Tab-separated table of C-alpha atoms and ligand atoms in Angstrom:
chain	number	residue	atom	x	y	z
T	1	MET	CA	31.974	141.513	109.461
T	2	HIS	CA	31.430	144.112	106.094
T	3	SER	CA	28.023	145.840	105.887
T	4	ILE	CA	26.273	143.183	103.096
T	5	THR	CA	27.125	140.122	105.163
T	6	ARG	CA	25.370	141.839	107.867
T	7	ARG	CA	22.847	142.718	106.520
T	8	LEU	CA	22.034	138.238	105.359
T	9	PHE	CA	23.198	138.149	108.344
T	10	VAL	CA	19.978	140.037	109.912
T	11	SER	CA	17.803	138.488	107.616
T	12	GLN	CA	18.866	134.865	108.513
T	13	VAL	CA	19.244	135.240	112.259
T	14	VAL	CA	16.127	136.891	112.407
T	15	LEU	CA	14.583	132.759	111.729
T	16	LEU	CA	17.034	131.189	114.234
T	17	ALA	CA	16.170	133.698	117.626
T	18	GLY	CA	13.345	132.771	119.166
T	19	CYS	CA	14.620	128.897	118.657
T	20	ARG	CA	16.660	127.850	121.099
T	21	SER	CA	16.391	126.166	123.979
T	22	GLN	CA	12.402	124.813	123.857
T	23	THR	CA	11.032	123.046	125.914
T	24	VAL	CA	9.111	120.558	123.520
T	25	GLU	CA	6.526	117.964	124.528
T	26	ALA	CA	8.164	114.011	122.506
T	27	ARG	CA	6.163	112.982	120.070
T	28	PRO	CA	6.660	108.916	119.652
T	29	PRO	CA	10.375	107.973	118.767
T	30	SER	CA	9.741	105.284	116.512
T	31	SER	CA	7.121	107.611	114.299
T	32	GLU	CA	8.554	108.267	110.803
T	33	ASP	CA	5.681	111.342	110.940
T	34	VAL	CA	6.050	114.051	112.549
T	35	PRO	CA	2.828	115.898	113.632
T	36	LEU	CA	2.150	119.810	112.504
T	37	ALA	CA	1.493	120.497	116.005
T	38	TYR	CA	5.336	119.105	117.082
T	39	MET	CA	7.250	122.065	114.606
T	40	ALA	CA	4.416	124.505	115.350
T	41	ARG	CA	5.084	123.597	119.384
T	42	LEU	CA	9.108	122.727	118.689
T	43	TYR	CA	9.198	126.533	117.257
T	44	SER	CA	6.612	128.201	119.403
T	45	MET	CA	4.507	129.394	116.562
T	46	ALA	CA	1.739	130.178	117.091
T	47	THR	CA	-0.631	128.244	114.085
T	48	SER	CA	-3.878	129.150	111.898
T	49	THR	CA	-5.512	126.210	109.251
T	50	SER	CA	-7.673	127.277	105.648
T	51	SER	CA	-8.918	124.384	103.267
T	52	THR	CA	-5.465	123.645	102.105
T	53	LYS	CA	-2.910	125.493	104.930
T	54	VAL	CA	-1.149	125.111	107.746
T	55	VAL	CA	0.327	128.305	108.766
T	56	MET	CA	3.022	128.561	111.427
T	57	LYS	CA	4.222	132.126	113.060
T	58	ASN	CA	6.159	133.464	115.280
T	59	LYS	CA	7.044	136.687	114.958
T	60	TRP	CA	10.522	135.703	113.743
T	61	SER	CA	9.369	133.781	110.888
T	62	THR	CA	6.679	131.789	109.100
T	63	LEU	CA	5.666	128.220	107.752
T	64	GLU	CA	3.338	127.454	105.815
T	65	VAL	CA	2.487	124.192	104.310
T	66	GLU	CA	0.109	122.928	101.959
T	67	THR	CA	-2.869	120.081	102.763
T	68	ASP	CA	-2.561	117.207	100.591
T	69	SER	CA	0.799	118.896	98.684
T	70	ARG	CA	3.964	118.861	98.678
T	71	ARG	CA	5.134	122.239	98.737
T	72	ALA	CA	5.875	124.473	102.488
T	73	TRP	CA	7.219	128.080	102.700
T	74	ILE	CA	9.482	129.175	104.800
T	75	ASN	CA	9.227	132.712	104.958
T	76	GLY	CA	7.438	133.143	101.693
T	77	VAL	CA	10.457	131.141	99.773
T	78	MET	CA	9.085	127.840	98.357
T	79	VAL	CA	10.522	124.612	99.589
T	80	TRP	CA	9.325	121.130	97.878
T	81	LEU	CA	9.416	118.322	100.229
T	82	HIS	CA	10.161	114.751	99.184
T	83	HIS	CA	6.144	113.593	100.836
T	84	PRO	CA	2.571	115.441	100.671
T	85	CYS	CA	1.284	116.772	103.847
T	86	ARG	CA	-1.066	114.041	104.733
T	87	LYS	CA	-3.494	113.521	107.500
T	88	SER	CA	-3.054	110.486	109.343
T	89	GLY	CA	-4.893	110.002	113.292
T	90	GLY	CA	-6.796	113.193	112.409
T	91	ALA	CA	-3.369	115.016	112.658
T	92	TRP	CA	-1.078	116.932	109.839
T	93	VAL	CA	1.355	115.359	109.619
T	94	ILE	CA	5.253	115.445	107.815
T	95	LYS	CA	7.735	112.219	106.693
T	96	GLU	CA	11.031	112.740	109.372
T	97	THR	CA	13.256	112.907	106.056
T	98	ASP	CA	11.344	115.874	105.550
T	99	PHE	CA	11.429	117.228	108.673
T	100	LYS	CA	15.459	116.330	109.809
T	101	LYS	CA	16.783	117.132	105.737
T	102	GLY	CA	13.656	120.235	104.721
T	103	ILE	CA	12.014	122.246	107.268
T	104	ASP	CA	15.034	121.832	110.253
T	105	PRO	CA	17.890	122.304	109.074
T	106	ILE	CA	16.924	125.612	106.833
T	107	ILE	CA	14.628	126.694	110.034
T	108	ARG	CA	17.431	125.359	113.012
T	109	SER	CA	20.389	125.781	110.502
T	110	TYR	CA	22.755	126.363	114.078
T	111	SER	CA	22.590	122.746	114.231
T	112	TYR	CA	23.019	121.712	111.188
T	113	VAL	CA	25.858	123.588	109.105
T	114	PRO	CA	29.426	121.871	109.018
T	115	SER	CA	31.691	124.044	112.320
T	116	LYS	CA	33.700	124.192	108.799
T	117	VAL	CA	33.911	127.726	107.908
T	118	PRO	CA	33.837	127.387	103.956
T	119	ARG	CA	36.939	128.715	102.418
T	120	VAL	CA	36.807	127.633	99.028
T	121	VAL	CA	34.313	128.007	97.116
T	122	VAL	CA	33.964	125.868	93.489
T	123	LEU	CA	31.084	127.921	90.354
T	124	ASP	CA	30.325	125.246	88.235
T	125	PRO	CA	29.293	126.923	84.852
T	126	GLY	CA	27.104	124.673	82.955
T	127	HIS	CA	27.800	123.206	79.567
T	128	GLY	CA	29.776	124.368	77.494
T	129	GLY	CA	32.123	123.577	74.431
T	130	LYS	CA	30.457	121.276	72.122
T	131	ASP	CA	27.101	121.209	75.195
T	132	ASP	CA	25.476	124.513	74.659
T	133	GLY	CA	23.244	123.575	76.912
T	134	ALA	CA	19.962	124.938	76.358
T	135	THR	CA	18.996	127.397	73.433
T	136	GLY	CA	15.930	129.899	73.196
T	137	ALA	CA	14.725	130.770	69.956
T	138	ARG	CA	16.639	134.062	69.894
T	139	LYS	CA	20.066	132.019	69.811
T	140	VAL	CA	21.245	132.800	73.379
T	141	TYR	CA	22.888	130.401	74.193
T	142	GLU	CA	22.876	128.948	77.627
T	143	LYS	CA	26.982	127.897	77.729
T	144	LYS	CA	27.926	131.729	77.408
T	145	ALA	CA	25.226	132.886	79.679
T	146	VAL	CA	26.069	131.407	82.533
T	147	LEU	CA	29.760	131.614	81.813
T	148	SER	CA	28.506	135.712	82.184
T	149	ILE	CA	27.498	135.248	86.057
T	150	ALA	CA	29.180	132.658	86.937
T	151	ASN	CA	32.285	135.606	86.512
T	152	ARG	CA	29.916	137.747	87.920
T	153	VAL	CA	29.592	135.712	91.011
T	154	LYS	CA	33.027	135.478	90.935
T	155	GLY	CA	34.164	138.850	91.128
T	156	HIS	CA	31.351	139.065	94.257
T	157	LEU	CA	32.722	136.516	96.474
T	158	GLU	CA	36.798	137.497	95.953
T	159	ALA	CA	35.759	141.141	97.201
T	160	GLN	CA	34.923	140.164	100.404
T	161	LYS	CA	37.691	137.471	100.439
T	162	ILE	CA	36.491	133.806	99.601
T	163	GLN	CA	38.708	132.104	97.420
T	164	VAL	CA	36.717	131.181	94.450
T	165	ARG	CA	37.605	128.383	91.869
T	166	MET	CA	36.088	127.853	88.421
T	167	SER	CA	35.374	124.486	87.075
T	168	ARG	CA	35.486	126.477	83.391
T	169	SER	CA	36.386	129.772	82.830
T	170	THR	CA	36.731	129.181	79.105
T	171	ASP	CA	34.093	127.787	76.183
T	172	GLU	CA	35.689	124.287	76.906
T	173	PHE	CA	33.538	120.742	77.736
T	174	LEU	CA	34.020	119.369	80.886
T	175	SER	CA	32.376	116.141	81.812
T	176	LEU	CA	30.049	116.325	84.914
T	177	GLN	CA	32.639	113.683	86.617
T	178	GLN	CA	35.661	116.044	85.055
T	179	ARG	CA	33.598	119.389	86.922
T	180	CYS	CA	33.015	116.426	90.598
T	181	ASP	CA	37.009	115.928	90.180
T	182	PHE	CA	37.913	119.262	90.051
T	183	ALA	CA	35.827	120.447	93.040
T	184	ALA	CA	37.638	117.306	94.984
T	185	GLN	CA	41.118	118.528	94.264
T	186	ALA	CA	40.116	122.069	94.602
T	187	GLY	CA	39.505	121.160	98.614
T	188	ALA	CA	35.732	123.158	97.532
T	189	ASP	CA	33.913	123.430	100.986
T	190	LEU	CA	30.880	124.933	99.057
T	191	PHE	CA	29.881	124.202	95.417
T	192	VAL	CA	27.051	125.397	93.112
T	193	SER	CA	26.426	124.523	89.809
T	194	ILE	CA	24.954	127.377	87.492
T	195	HIS	CA	22.838	127.144	84.453
T	196	ALA	CA	19.463	128.108	82.752
T	197	ASP	CA	16.128	126.217	82.529
T	198	SER	CA	14.105	124.516	79.564
T	199	ALA	CA	11.105	123.725	78.603
T	200	GLY	CA	8.521	122.360	75.563
T	201	ASP	CA	6.192	124.681	77.621
T	202	GLY	CA	7.438	128.428	76.179
T	203	SER	CA	5.169	130.324	79.596
T	204	ALA	CA	7.530	127.888	82.126
T	205	HIS	CA	9.245	130.202	83.620
T	206	GLY	CA	10.695	131.680	86.978
T	207	ILE	CA	13.864	130.384	88.805
T	208	GLU	CA	14.052	126.910	91.618
T	209	THR	CA	17.544	126.299	92.993
T	210	PHE	CA	18.152	121.895	93.125
T	211	VAL	CA	19.387	119.817	96.631
T	212	LEU	CA	20.036	116.573	96.180
T	213	THR	CA	16.633	114.267	96.636
T	214	ALA	CA	17.490	112.019	99.971
T	215	GLU	CA	17.800	108.895	99.232
T	216	GLY	CA	14.717	106.572	99.207
T	217	CYS	CA	12.266	109.549	97.801
T	218	ASP	CA	11.535	111.002	94.986
T	219	SER	CA	12.642	113.974	92.798
T	220	SER	CA	10.830	116.764	92.376
T	221	ASN	CA	12.273	118.541	89.033
T	222	HIS	CA	10.164	118.256	85.724
T	223	TYR	CA	12.466	115.108	84.357
T	224	GLY	CA	10.673	112.658	85.895
T	225	GLU	CA	13.245	110.004	87.328
T	226	PRO	CA	10.655	107.928	89.021
T	227	SER	CA	12.851	104.743	89.350
T	228	ASP	CA	15.433	106.242	91.139
T	229	THR	CA	16.303	105.864	94.413
T	230	SER	CA	19.354	105.709	95.061
T	231	ALA	CA	22.182	107.850	97.466
T	232	GLY	CA	25.048	108.701	96.610
T	233	LYS	CA	28.289	111.482	98.054
T	234	GLY	CA	26.138	114.411	98.407
T	235	ASN	CA	23.795	112.729	100.709
T	236	LEU	CA	26.060	113.090	103.391
T	237	ASN	CA	25.911	117.078	103.133
T	238	ASP	CA	21.787	115.999	103.279
T	239	ALA	CA	20.873	119.579	105.804
T	240	ALA	CA	23.943	121.250	104.910
T	241	ASN	CA	22.815	121.349	100.992
T	242	ALA	CA	19.176	122.386	102.127
T	243	VAL	CA	20.676	125.490	104.105
T	244	LEU	CA	22.654	126.513	100.976
T	245	GLY	CA	20.290	125.737	98.458
T	246	PHE	CA	17.385	127.758	100.395
T	247	SER	CA	20.045	130.099	100.680
T	248	ILE	CA	20.604	131.000	97.485
T	249	GLN	CA	16.824	130.790	96.620
T	250	SER	CA	15.542	133.470	98.823
T	251	ASN	CA	18.082	135.739	98.191
T	252	LEU	CA	18.388	135.094	94.308
T	253	LEU	CA	14.098	136.174	94.133
T	254	LYS	CA	15.038	138.818	96.102
T	255	THR	CA	17.600	140.388	93.610
T	256	ALA	CA	16.075	139.114	89.826
T	257	LYS	CA	12.882	139.779	91.068
T	258	ARG	CA	11.366	136.624	89.265
T	259	SER	CA	8.335	134.166	90.074
T	260	ASP	CA	9.735	131.399	92.242
T	261	ARG	CA	9.329	127.900	91.342
T	262	GLY	CA	10.884	126.890	94.840
T	263	LEU	CA	14.235	125.595	96.655
T	264	ARG	CA	13.917	121.765	94.648
T	265	ARG	CA	14.847	117.707	95.191
T	266	ALA	CA	16.804	116.378	91.715
T	267	ARG	CA	19.782	113.129	91.616
T	268	PHE	CA	21.656	115.900	88.992
T	269	PHE	CA	25.363	113.475	88.608
T	270	VAL	CA	27.069	116.736	89.882
T	271	LEU	CA	24.812	117.641	93.341
T	272	LYS	CA	25.271	113.248	93.901
T	273	ASN	CA	29.045	113.428	93.226
T	274	ALA	CA	29.183	116.842	95.104
T	275	PRO	CA	32.499	116.205	97.702
T	276	CYS	CA	31.195	118.897	99.730
T	277	PRO	CA	27.388	120.985	100.694
T	278	ALA	CA	26.135	121.458	97.074
T	279	ALA	CA	23.418	123.443	94.855
T	280	LEU	CA	22.334	123.484	91.544
T	281	VAL	CA	21.127	127.015	90.407
T	282	GLU	CA	18.155	127.181	86.937
T	283	CYS	CA	18.357	131.405	86.935
T	284	GLY	CA	15.315	131.501	84.546
T	285	PHE	CA	13.472	129.257	80.929
T	286	LEU	CA	15.501	130.854	77.960
T	287	SER	CA	12.545	128.545	76.459
T	288	ASN	CA	10.482	131.438	77.919
T	289	PRO	CA	11.054	134.327	75.616
T	290	GLU	CA	10.185	137.097	78.058
T	291	GLU	CA	13.339	135.563	80.074
T	292	GLU	CA	15.690	135.268	77.575
T	293	ALA	CA	15.837	138.573	76.509
T	294	LEU	CA	17.256	139.090	80.231
T	295	MET	CA	18.996	136.594	80.311
T	296	ILE	CA	21.630	138.370	77.748
T	297	ASP	CA	20.398	141.845	79.432
T	298	ALA	CA	23.331	143.043	81.453
T	299	ASN	CA	21.177	144.267	83.839
T	300	TYR	CA	19.791	140.825	85.096
T	301	ARG	CA	22.588	139.309	84.740
T	302	GLU	CA	24.270	141.057	87.696
T	303	ALA	CA	21.286	140.638	89.588
T	304	VAL	CA	21.278	136.937	89.176
T	305	ALA	CA	24.886	137.327	90.127
T	306	ARG	CA	24.636	139.324	93.441
T	307	GLY	CA	21.406	136.205	94.491
T	308	ILE	CA	23.691	134.031	94.195
T	309	SER	CA	26.224	135.530	95.877
T	310	ASN	CA	24.425	137.025	98.957
T	311	GLY	CA	23.134	133.195	98.982
T	312	ILE	CA	26.487	131.976	99.385
T	313	LEU	CA	27.776	134.940	101.332
T	314	GLY	CA	24.723	133.993	103.699
T	315	TYR	CA	25.084	130.216	104.122
T	316	MET	CA	28.637	131.372	105.251
T	317	THR	CA	27.651	134.236	108.415
T	318	LEU	CA	24.643	130.957	109.481
T	319	VAL	CA	28.284	128.608	109.842
T	320	ASN	CA	29.738	131.482	111.299
T	321	ARG	CA	26.639	131.901	113.809
T	322	ALA	CA	27.468	128.516	115.185
T	323	ARG	CA	30.450	128.615	116.039
T	324	LYS	CA	30.242	130.841	118.520
S	401	LIG	ZN1	21.931	123.118	82.008
């Protein structure tokens, strides 16, 4: 095991160590609600409640859930729920979808990751050619910045003997369908799309990672999608998507050191149609002057690339551990 893989392994596996073989009182099988108290027993966590949060903690990990809100944090990393945590029958509950497709896959990854060890990683630098993507005030182009970052991720993964394919390696235009077709033809085991963000509000900043929204649920991105609750091929990998997305977001925050906008849900075309577990990373806001400057800083690009590759390697480590 390479040293970097070992370090990742330690940080991820602490989540798991205390959670095996727990005998937990059953909850009503028909309930769509999962009480936070049930989760605390399942994870052997002590609970404390404030006016805005329920905090559950064992010696390995911390799960915080904001009440009457869609925000939760696992070991300090924000995870957006599909539905708010709310009070039902005097107890704080989350929806079963959020338990099964969000929180539990991240905390007990060994029960959820596919048994097949990922061999081929497809990196998908967003936009290209006639599609510039977002453009900052200093004319920093998203399509160029994300290609540079993707090339660096490729280098880090190949140094660990992982096979990497790039949907594009030049400034060329590819449709979203072509990107998904490429991933399928390449035999992708993991698909990671790399983007930079933009918002009308120039103060918006930070890093976020998207995975596909669960069927029947609303997304958590800032572009809306209020009426689309449909399913896609990517929903076959709901739990693994969450594991991958969380691993990338948490590792990216450590290396890039930008604010945490969370692991979010969206029905982006490439997430909906990816043939394997998939995530889409937004590496910062080109509409924010400070982050636009970072996006042309080689040190920042390298930090982002290191975070994304560490996230992918962390996911692979979890798969390897789950097989043992
Ligand atoms: Zn983009």
